[in-house]
Coordinates of C-alpha atoms and ligand atoms in Angstrom, one line a residue:
M1 CA 107.2 58.8 145.1
T2 CA 106.7 61.1 148.1
R3 CA 106.3 64.6 146.9
M4 CA 108.7 67.2 148.2
V5 CA 105.9 69.2 149.8
E6 CA 105.0 66.2 152.1
R7 CA 108.6 65.6 153.3
P8 CA 109.5 66.4 156.9
E9 CA 112.5 68.5 155.6
W10 CA 110.0 70.7 153.7
K11 CA 107.8 71.0 156.8
A12 CA 110.8 71.9 158.9
L13 CA 111.5 74.8 156.6
R14 CA 107.9 76.0 157.0
H15 CA 108.3 75.9 160.7
H16 CA 111.6 77.7 160.5
Y17 CA 110.1 80.3 158.2
E18 CA 107.6 81.2 160.8
Q19 CA 110.4 81.8 163.3
I20 CA 112.6 84.0 161.1
R21 CA 110.2 85.7 158.7
H22 CA 110.5 89.1 160.5
V23 CA 114.2 89.0 161.2
H24 CA 115.9 92.0 159.6
L25 CA 119.1 92.0 157.6
R26 CA 120.2 94.9 159.8
D27 CA 120.1 92.6 162.8
L28 CA 121.8 89.7 161.0
F29 CA 124.7 92.0 160.0
R30 CA 124.9 93.5 163.5
E31 CA 125.0 90.1 165.1
D32 CA 127.7 88.8 162.8
P33 CA 130.0 91.6 161.6
R34 CA 131.8 89.3 159.3
R35 CA 128.7 88.0 157.6
G36 CA 129.5 89.8 154.4
E37 CA 132.8 87.9 154.2
R38 CA 131.4 84.6 155.4
L39 CA 128.4 84.1 153.3
V40 CA 130.4 84.2 150.1
V41 CA 131.7 81.7 147.7
D42 CA 134.7 82.6 145.6
D43 CA 135.2 79.8 143.2
A44 CA 135.0 78.9 139.5
G45 CA 135.9 82.5 138.6
V46 CA 132.8 83.8 140.3
Y47 CA 132.5 85.9 143.5
F48 CA 129.1 85.1 144.8
D49 CA 127.9 87.1 147.9
Y50 CA 124.7 85.7 149.4
S51 CA 125.0 87.5 152.7
K52 CA 122.2 90.0 151.9
H53 CA 119.6 87.2 152.0
R54 CA 117.2 86.6 154.8
V55 CA 118.9 83.4 155.9
T56 CA 120.7 82.3 159.0
D57 CA 123.1 79.4 159.2
E58 CA 120.2 77.2 160.2
T59 CA 118.2 78.3 157.1
V60 CA 121.0 77.3 154.9
A61 CA 121.5 74.0 156.7
L62 CA 117.7 73.2 156.4
L63 CA 117.7 74.1 152.7
L64 CA 120.8 71.9 152.1
R65 CA 118.8 69.0 153.5
L66 CA 116.5 69.4 150.4
C67 CA 119.5 68.4 148.3
D68 CA 119.9 65.2 150.2
V69 CA 116.3 64.2 150.4
S70 CA 115.7 64.9 146.7
G71 CA 118.9 63.0 145.7
L72 CA 120.3 66.1 143.9
R73 CA 123.8 64.5 143.7
R74 CA 122.4 61.5 142.0
G75 CA 120.4 63.8 139.7
I76 CA 123.5 65.7 138.6
E77 CA 125.4 62.5 138.0
A78 CA 122.5 61.2 136.0
M79 CA 122.4 64.3 133.8
F80 CA 126.2 64.2 133.1
A81 CA 125.9 60.4 132.4
G82 CA 123.2 61.0 129.7
E83 CA 120.3 59.3 131.5
H84 CA 116.9 60.1 130.2
L85 CA 116.0 62.9 132.7
N86 CA 113.6 64.4 130.3
V87 CA 111.0 61.8 131.2
T88 CA 108.0 63.1 129.2
E89 CA 110.0 63.1 126.0
D90 CA 112.2 60.2 127.0
R91 CA 115.4 62.0 126.2
P92 CA 118.8 62.6 127.8
V93 CA 119.6 66.2 129.0
L94 CA 123.1 66.7 127.8
H95 CA 123.8 70.3 127.1
V96 CA 126.9 69.8 129.3
A97 CA 128.3 67.6 126.5
L98 CA 128.3 70.6 124.2
R99 CA 131.3 72.0 126.3
T100 CA 132.9 68.8 127.4
P101 CA 136.6 68.7 126.3
Q102 CA 137.6 66.4 123.5
G103 CA 138.6 63.0 124.7
T104 CA 136.1 62.6 127.5
K105 CA 133.4 60.1 126.5
I106 CA 129.7 60.4 127.0
V107 CA 127.9 57.6 125.3
V108 CA 124.3 57.9 124.3
D109 CA 122.7 54.9 122.5
G110 CA 126.2 53.6 121.6
V111 CA 127.4 56.9 120.2
D112 CA 130.1 59.1 121.8
V113 CA 128.3 62.4 121.7
V114 CA 131.4 64.4 122.7
E115 CA 133.1 63.2 119.6
E116 CA 130.1 64.3 117.5
V117 CA 130.1 67.7 119.2
H118 CA 133.8 68.2 118.3
T119 CA 133.3 67.1 114.8
C120 CA 130.5 69.7 114.5
L121 CA 132.7 72.4 116.1
A122 CA 135.4 71.8 113.6
R123 CA 132.9 72.2 110.7
M124 CA 131.5 75.3 112.3
E125 CA 135.0 76.7 112.6
A126 CA 135.8 76.0 108.9
F127 CA 132.6 77.6 107.9
S128 CA 133.1 80.6 110.1
E129 CA 136.6 81.1 108.9
R130 CA 135.4 81.3 105.3
I131 CA 132.9 84.0 106.1
R132 CA 135.3 85.9 108.4
G133 CA 138.0 85.7 105.7
R134 CA 135.5 87.0 103.2
E135 CA 136.0 83.8 101.2
W136 CA 132.4 82.7 101.1
Q137 CA 130.8 84.3 98.1
G138 CA 127.2 84.8 97.3
A139 CA 125.7 83.8 93.9
T140 CA 126.9 87.0 92.2
G141 CA 130.5 86.5 93.4
L142 CA 130.4 89.1 96.1
A143 CA 131.7 88.2 99.6
I144 CA 129.2 87.6 102.3
R145 CA 129.1 90.4 104.9
N146 CA 125.7 90.0 106.4
V147 CA 124.6 87.0 108.4
V148 CA 121.0 86.7 109.3
N149 CA 119.9 84.1 111.9
I150 CA 116.4 82.9 111.3
G151 CA 115.0 81.0 114.3
I152 CA 112.7 81.5 117.3
G153 CA 112.7 80.7 121.0
G154 CA 115.7 78.6 121.8
S155 CA 117.0 79.0 118.2
D156 CA 117.0 82.8 118.5
L157 CA 117.3 84.1 122.1
G158 CA 120.6 82.6 122.9
P159 CA 122.5 83.6 119.8
E160 CA 121.1 87.1 119.9
M161 CA 121.8 87.5 123.6
A162 CA 125.4 86.3 123.2
H163 CA 125.9 88.4 120.0
A164 CA 124.9 91.5 122.1
A165 CA 127.0 90.4 125.1
L166 CA 130.2 89.8 123.1
A167 CA 129.8 92.6 120.6
W168 CA 133.2 94.0 121.7
Y169 CA 134.9 90.8 120.5
G170 CA 133.1 90.7 117.2
D171 CA 134.1 91.4 113.7
R172 CA 132.3 94.7 113.2
G173 CA 132.6 94.3 109.4
I174 CA 130.1 91.5 109.6
T175 CA 126.5 92.6 110.2
C176 CA 124.6 90.0 112.2
R177 CA 120.8 90.2 112.5
F178 CA 118.2 88.0 114.1
V179 CA 114.8 87.4 112.6
S180 CA 112.4 85.5 114.8
N181 CA 108.8 86.9 114.7
V182 CA 106.3 85.7 112.1
D183 CA 105.3 89.4 112.0
G184 CA 106.6 90.2 108.6
M185 CA 107.8 93.6 109.9
D186 CA 110.6 91.8 111.7
F187 CA 112.0 90.4 108.5
Y188 CA 111.4 93.7 106.8
E189 CA 113.2 95.8 109.4
K190 CA 116.1 93.4 109.8
T191 CA 116.8 93.2 106.0
R192 CA 115.6 96.6 104.6
D193 CA 119.2 98.0 104.6
L194 CA 121.0 94.8 103.6
D195 CA 122.1 93.9 100.2
P196 CA 120.8 90.3 99.3
T197 CA 123.9 89.6 97.2
E198 CA 126.1 89.9 100.3
T199 CA 123.7 88.2 102.8
L200 CA 123.7 84.7 104.1
F201 CA 120.9 83.2 106.2
I202 CA 121.4 80.6 108.9
V203 CA 118.1 78.9 109.4
C204 CA 118.1 77.5 112.9
S205 CA 115.4 75.1 113.8
K206 CA 115.9 71.9 115.7
S207 CA 112.6 70.5 114.4
F208 CA 112.6 72.4 111.1
G209 CA 108.9 72.4 111.5
T210 CA 108.3 75.7 113.3
L211 CA 105.8 77.9 111.5
E212 CA 107.5 81.2 112.2
T213 CA 111.0 80.0 111.2
L214 CA 109.8 78.3 108.0
T215 CA 107.7 81.3 107.0
N216 CA 110.7 83.6 107.5
A217 CA 113.0 81.2 105.7
R218 CA 110.6 81.1 102.7
T219 CA 110.4 84.9 102.7
A220 CA 114.2 85.1 102.8
R221 CA 114.6 82.7 99.9
T222 CA 112.3 84.8 97.8
W223 CA 114.1 87.9 98.8
V224 CA 117.5 86.5 97.8
L225 CA 116.4 84.8 94.6
D226 CA 114.5 87.9 93.5
A227 CA 117.8 89.8 93.7
V228 CA 120.4 87.2 92.5
G229 CA 118.2 85.1 90.2
G230 CA 119.0 81.4 89.9
G231 CA 117.7 78.4 91.8
E232 CA 119.2 75.8 94.0
D233 CA 122.8 76.9 93.3
A234 CA 121.9 80.3 94.6
V235 CA 120.2 78.9 97.6
A236 CA 123.3 76.9 98.5
K237 CA 125.4 80.0 98.5
H238 CA 123.0 82.1 100.7
F239 CA 121.5 79.5 103.0
V240 CA 122.8 77.1 105.6
A241 CA 120.7 75.3 108.2
V242 CA 121.1 74.0 111.7
S243 CA 118.7 71.2 112.5
A244 CA 118.1 67.8 113.9
N245 CA 115.8 67.0 111.0
P246 CA 117.8 66.6 107.7
D247 CA 114.7 65.3 105.8
R248 CA 112.8 68.6 106.4
V249 CA 115.9 70.6 105.6
A250 CA 116.3 68.9 102.3
E251 CA 112.5 69.3 101.6
F252 CA 112.9 73.0 102.2
G253 CA 115.6 73.1 99.5
I254 CA 118.8 73.5 101.6
D255 CA 121.5 71.1 100.6
T256 CA 122.2 68.9 103.7
A257 CA 125.9 69.3 103.0
N258 CA 125.2 72.9 104.2
M259 CA 123.5 71.6 107.4
F260 CA 125.0 71.6 110.9
P261 CA 123.6 69.1 113.3
M262 CA 121.5 69.5 116.4
W263 CA 120.6 66.6 118.7
D264 CA 117.6 65.5 120.5
W265 CA 119.5 65.5 123.7
V266 CA 119.9 69.3 123.7
G267 CA 116.9 71.4 124.6
G268 CA 116.3 74.5 122.5
R269 CA 116.8 76.9 125.5
Y270 CA 120.1 75.1 126.3
S271 CA 121.5 75.2 122.8
Y272 CA 123.2 78.4 121.9
D273 CA 126.6 76.8 122.6
S274 CA 125.8 74.2 119.9
A275 CA 125.7 74.9 116.2
I276 CA 122.6 77.0 117.0
G277 CA 125.3 79.5 118.0
L278 CA 126.8 79.4 114.5
S279 CA 126.0 83.1 113.8
L280 CA 127.8 83.9 117.1
M281 CA 130.9 82.0 116.0
V282 CA 130.9 83.8 112.7
F283 CA 130.8 87.1 114.5
V284 CA 133.3 86.4 117.3
G285 CA 135.5 83.7 115.8
A286 CA 136.1 80.1 116.8
D287 CA 138.7 81.0 119.5
A288 CA 136.3 83.2 121.4
F289 CA 133.6 80.6 121.0
R290 CA 135.8 77.9 122.4
E291 CA 136.8 80.2 125.2
M292 CA 133.1 80.6 126.0
L293 CA 132.7 76.8 126.0
A294 CA 135.6 76.5 128.4
G295 CA 133.8 79.0 130.8
F296 CA 130.7 76.9 130.6
H297 CA 132.7 73.8 131.3
A298 CA 134.4 75.3 134.3
V299 CA 131.1 76.0 136.0
D300 CA 129.8 72.5 134.9
E301 CA 132.7 71.0 136.8
H302 CA 132.0 73.3 139.8
F303 CA 128.4 72.2 139.8
R304 CA 129.3 68.5 139.5
T305 CA 132.0 68.5 142.1
A306 CA 131.8 71.3 144.6
P307 CA 130.2 70.4 148.0
F308 CA 126.7 71.8 148.0
E309 CA 127.4 74.3 150.8
R310 CA 130.0 75.9 148.5
N311 CA 128.2 75.2 145.2
I312 CA 127.1 78.5 143.7
P313 CA 124.3 77.3 141.4
V314 CA 123.0 75.0 144.2
L315 CA 123.0 77.9 146.6
M316 CA 121.3 80.2 144.0
G317 CA 118.7 77.5 143.5
L318 CA 118.1 76.9 147.2
I319 CA 117.8 80.6 148.0
G320 CA 115.3 81.0 145.2
I321 CA 113.2 78.2 146.7
W322 CA 113.3 79.9 150.1
Y323 CA 111.6 83.0 148.7
N324 CA 109.4 81.3 146.1
D325 CA 108.0 78.6 148.3
F326 CA 108.2 80.0 151.8
F327 CA 108.0 83.8 151.5
G328 CA 105.6 83.6 148.6
A329 CA 107.7 85.8 146.3
E330 CA 106.3 85.4 142.8
T331 CA 109.1 87.0 140.8
H332 CA 112.9 87.1 140.6
A333 CA 114.7 90.1 139.1
V334 CA 118.0 89.7 137.2
L335 CA 119.9 93.0 137.0
P336 CA 123.2 93.0 135.1
Y337 CA 125.3 96.1 135.4
S338 CA 126.6 95.9 131.8
Q339 CA 124.9 97.3 128.8
Y340 CA 126.3 94.4 126.7
L341 CA 124.0 92.2 128.8
W342 CA 120.8 94.0 127.8
K343 CA 119.4 90.8 126.4
L344 CA 120.5 88.5 129.2
T345 CA 117.3 88.7 131.2
A346 CA 115.1 87.9 128.2
Y347 CA 117.3 84.9 127.6
L348 CA 117.1 83.8 131.2
Q349 CA 113.3 84.3 131.2
Q350 CA 113.0 81.5 128.7
L351 CA 115.6 79.4 130.4
D352 CA 113.9 79.6 133.7
M353 CA 110.3 80.0 132.9
E354 CA 110.1 77.4 130.2
S355 CA 112.1 74.9 132.2
N356 CA 110.4 75.3 135.5
G357 CA 106.9 76.6 134.6
K358 CA 105.4 73.2 135.4
H359 CA 102.5 72.0 137.5
V360 CA 103.0 68.3 137.9
T361 CA 105.9 66.1 139.1
R362 CA 108.0 63.8 137.0
D363 CA 105.6 61.0 137.8
G364 CA 102.5 63.1 136.9
Q365 CA 101.2 64.1 140.3
P366 CA 100.1 67.7 141.1
V367 CA 103.3 69.2 142.4
G368 CA 101.5 70.9 145.4
L369 CA 104.0 73.8 145.7
Q370 CA 105.1 76.9 143.9
T371 CA 107.4 76.1 141.0
G372 CA 109.4 78.5 138.8
P373 CA 109.3 82.3 139.4
I374 CA 108.5 85.0 137.0
V375 CA 111.9 86.3 135.8
W376 CA 112.3 89.8 134.8
G377 CA 114.7 92.8 134.7
Q378 CA 117.0 94.7 132.4
A379 CA 120.5 96.2 132.5
G380 CA 121.3 98.6 135.3
T381 CA 121.4 101.5 135.8
N382 CA 118.5 102.0 133.4
G383 CA 116.0 100.0 135.6
Q384 CA 116.9 102.2 138.5
H385 CA 115.1 105.1 136.8
A386 CA 112.0 103.0 136.3
Y387 CA 110.9 100.0 138.3
Y388 CA 113.4 99.9 141.1
Q389 CA 110.9 102.1 143.0
L390 CA 108.7 99.1 143.4
I391 CA 111.6 96.9 144.6
H392 CA 112.6 99.5 147.2
Q393 CA 109.3 100.6 148.5
G394 CA 106.5 98.5 147.0
T395 CA 104.5 95.9 148.9
K396 CA 106.1 92.9 147.1
L397 CA 109.2 91.0 148.0
I398 CA 111.4 90.8 144.9
P399 CA 114.7 88.9 145.4
S400 CA 117.2 90.2 142.9
D401 CA 120.5 89.2 141.4
F402 CA 123.0 92.0 140.8
I403 CA 125.6 91.1 138.2
G404 CA 128.7 93.3 137.9
F405 CA 132.2 93.4 136.3
A406 CA 135.3 95.1 137.7
D407 CA 136.8 96.2 134.4
A408 CA 135.1 97.9 131.5
L409 CA 136.1 96.7 128.1
E410 CA 137.0 100.2 127.1
A411 CA 138.0 103.0 129.5
V412 CA 135.4 105.7 128.8
G413 CA 136.0 108.5 131.2
D414 CA 135.1 107.5 134.7
H415 CA 131.9 105.7 133.6
Q416 CA 132.9 102.3 135.1
D417 CA 133.3 103.5 138.7
L418 CA 130.0 105.5 138.4
L419 CA 128.3 102.4 137.0
M420 CA 129.7 100.1 139.7
S421 CA 129.0 102.5 142.5
N422 CA 125.3 101.8 141.7
F423 CA 126.0 98.1 141.7
F424 CA 127.2 98.4 145.3
A425 CA 124.8 101.1 146.5
Q426 CA 121.5 99.5 145.4
P427 CA 121.9 96.1 147.2
E428 CA 123.1 98.0 150.3
A429 CA 120.1 100.3 150.3
L430 CA 117.7 97.4 149.6
A431 CA 119.1 95.4 152.5
F432 CA 119.4 98.1 155.1
G433 CA 116.9 100.7 154.1
K434 CA 116.5 104.0 155.9
T435 CA 114.6 104.2 159.2
A436 CA 112.1 106.9 160.1
D437 CA 114.6 108.3 162.6
E438 CA 117.3 108.5 160.0
V439 CA 114.9 110.3 157.6
R440 CA 113.9 112.7 160.4
A441 CA 117.6 113.3 161.2
D442 CA 118.0 114.5 157.6
G443 CA 115.6 117.3 158.4
V444 CA 112.7 115.8 156.2
P445 CA 109.4 117.5 157.0
A446 CA 107.2 115.4 159.3
G447 CA 104.5 114.9 156.7
Q448 CA 107.0 113.2 154.3
V449 CA 108.8 111.0 156.8
S450 CA 106.8 107.8 156.2
A451 CA 106.9 108.1 152.4
R452 CA 110.6 108.6 152.5
T453 CA 111.3 105.7 154.9
F454 CA 112.8 102.6 153.4
E455 CA 112.0 99.4 155.2
G456 CA 115.0 97.5 153.8
N457 CA 115.2 93.8 154.3
R458 CA 114.9 93.4 150.5
P459 CA 117.2 90.4 149.5
T460 CA 119.8 90.4 146.8
S461 CA 122.7 88.2 145.6
S462 CA 125.8 89.9 144.2
L463 CA 127.8 88.2 141.4
L464 CA 131.0 89.9 140.7
F465 CA 133.3 89.0 137.8
P466 CA 136.6 90.5 136.7
R467 CA 135.6 91.4 133.2
L468 CA 133.0 90.5 130.6
T469 CA 134.7 88.0 128.4
P470 CA 133.5 85.0 126.3
D471 CA 134.7 82.8 129.2
T472 CA 132.7 84.9 131.7
L473 CA 129.6 84.7 129.6
G474 CA 129.8 80.9 129.5
R475 CA 130.3 80.8 133.3
L476 CA 127.4 83.1 133.9
V477 CA 124.9 81.2 131.7
A478 CA 126.0 77.9 133.1
L479 CA 125.3 79.2 136.6
Y480 CA 121.7 79.9 135.7
E481 CA 121.3 76.6 133.8
H482 CA 122.4 74.7 136.9
K483 CA 120.4 76.9 139.2
V484 CA 117.3 76.0 137.2
F485 CA 118.3 72.3 137.3
T486 CA 118.7 72.4 141.1
Q487 CA 115.3 73.9 141.6
G488 CA 113.5 71.7 139.1
W489 CA 115.1 68.6 140.6
I490 CA 114.1 69.6 144.2
W491 CA 110.6 70.4 143.1
G492 CA 110.5 67.0 141.4
I493 CA 109.4 68.4 138.0
D494 CA 110.6 67.8 134.4
S495 CA 112.6 70.9 133.6
F496 CA 113.3 69.8 130.1
D497 CA 109.9 69.4 128.4
Q498 CA 107.8 72.3 127.1
W499 CA 104.3 71.2 126.3
G500 CA 102.9 74.7 126.7
V501 CA 105.2 75.8 123.9
E502 CA 104.2 72.8 121.8
L503 CA 100.5 73.8 122.3
G504 CA 101.3 77.3 120.9
K505 CA 102.8 75.7 117.8
T506 CA 99.5 74.1 116.8
L507 CA 96.8 76.4 118.3
A508 CA 96.8 79.0 115.6
N509 CA 96.7 76.5 112.7
D510 CA 93.0 76.0 112.6
I511 CA 92.4 79.8 112.5
I512 CA 94.7 80.6 109.6
P513 CA 92.2 79.3 106.9
E514 CA 89.4 81.2 108.7
L515 CA 91.3 84.4 108.3
E516 CA 92.2 83.8 104.7
A517 CA 88.9 82.4 103.4
D518 CA 87.2 84.5 100.7
T519 CA 83.7 83.7 101.9
D520 CA 82.3 83.5 105.4
P521 CA 84.1 80.6 107.0
G522 CA 81.3 79.7 109.4
L523 CA 83.1 80.2 112.7
G524 CA 82.6 77.7 115.6
H525 CA 84.6 79.3 118.4
D526 CA 83.2 81.0 121.5
S527 CA 81.3 84.2 120.9
S528 CA 84.3 86.5 121.8
T529 CA 86.7 84.8 119.4
N530 CA 84.1 84.6 116.6
A531 CA 83.4 88.3 117.0
L532 CA 87.1 89.2 117.0
I533 CA 87.7 87.2 113.9
R534 CA 84.7 88.7 112.1
R535 CA 85.9 92.2 113.0
Y536 CA 89.4 91.4 111.7
R537 CA 88.1 90.0 108.5
A538 CA 85.9 93.1 108.0
L539 CA 88.9 95.4 108.7
R540 CA 90.8 93.5 106.1
G541 CA 87.9 93.9 103.6
R542 CA 86.9 90.2 103.7
Ligands
G6Q601 C1 113.1 75.7 123.7 C2 111.8 75.5 123.2 C3 111.5 76.5 122.0 C4 112.1 76.1 120.7 C5 111.4 76.9 119.6 C6 112.0 76.7 118.3 O1 113.6 75.0 124.6 O2 111.5 74.2 122.9 O3 111.7 77.8 122.4 O4 113.5 76.4 120.8 O5 110.1 76.7 119.6 O6 112.0 75.4 117.9 P1 112.8 74.8 116.7 O7 114.2 75.0 117.0 O8 112.4 73.4 116.6 O9 112.3 75.6 115.5

């Protein structure tokens, strides 16, 4: 297979980059006064403005050729049809099935997975309603009021992000917590003020073999049983599991009747809209959860059917490639102007960096180009008082996504207009900057002019939504999922495996007995690791 980097279309973009790399957004807007209305897509409930990017019509046309030459349309169809696009694990990539309406068939190995999804959703709904109705009782007869999700990575970040994002819609009488880290202080801090008799744990692990999760689940079992007494009966009242591995769930001691399924065809980082989101459904209710799925599905349909030049995730992906591979930008900032989305960027970090942090193509050759960016950021306006300085005036090019909402969920004074004035002002300042002449005209002393000059030409996308709802959240996440797909497909990599994460799951295993041994374990690592382990043992009195 010809690698993307060797294709004439890629080389044409390199050539084009040399021609326009110094073109300023000020000039692009001056030459085309309607640019800000033209380079916009208003579809699928999203207003996407990409006019403040360092692109011309020719750039976009050249980037769109990457879709054709990589067979992106075929790739999208293959994903929706359940083909094994995750080549190194030989699995379908079917998170889109999680939000496909009932009645549509997607058959994998003879099984209609959409039907399975809806059967699971119905079970999740029945379970959630019992908790929300305070009907589910713990071992001592008290109603469950606390729900603790135990999971890590894809079995944690999504539910926790969405729990924060949809807090306004949640049942505030139910306390939801998320324990992920094997650092025991995570479990301690998340449970120290909870009553075990009123607490239910949802142990989320696709493999049910993850050290952190199983360790936390064991600790939780002891914590509950110490308080309520009893054995398996008590476990059944305080523990449910979400997993693709019923044998291990049973081995752990959770009745598989209390298990919700996960499937091999859903990657962990694409899974919070499956039963991995059970804690979220308990918190916001099944209607809101289904509304979120409908939002996901609307963007799935947009991605599948919209022409690429009007396809928001495709454009997001192409623009990302433009900076990543031609301008040499190493990072990408995601800046949501909603405090509810304070966990969104951490979630997208995993989605993007775990998916596209790859160095070989799907057929195992060195990829020869830059793949996934470093994704970072936090909710505006907080970041403005911290790292925006570097975005405005540093020496690095940082393409950024600004995400905003017209309506606040509660009218609190005039906060919303103040918040959103920043959402508009920042991209404007980043694009147009402030010239030395303008600075001088403000009466700034000569010695400060250069320090107070803003080059501008810093690119941003603006994504504007009416309001943060479950539906909007689904749309937003689906946009990024498909942006990641677009980029991975064009780069020719497998966006759906994660061998670096798998490595981390085994690396520490050999060291555990060396830390715990009563006598000198006879270390065989490099001199640095040996010395560090010896120091640790000494500090712990071993
Ligand atoms: C996600 C990753 C990873 C995974 C966790 C937890 O795509 O594979 O983050 O979700 O390692 O794995 P389990 O759900 O199997 O415990």
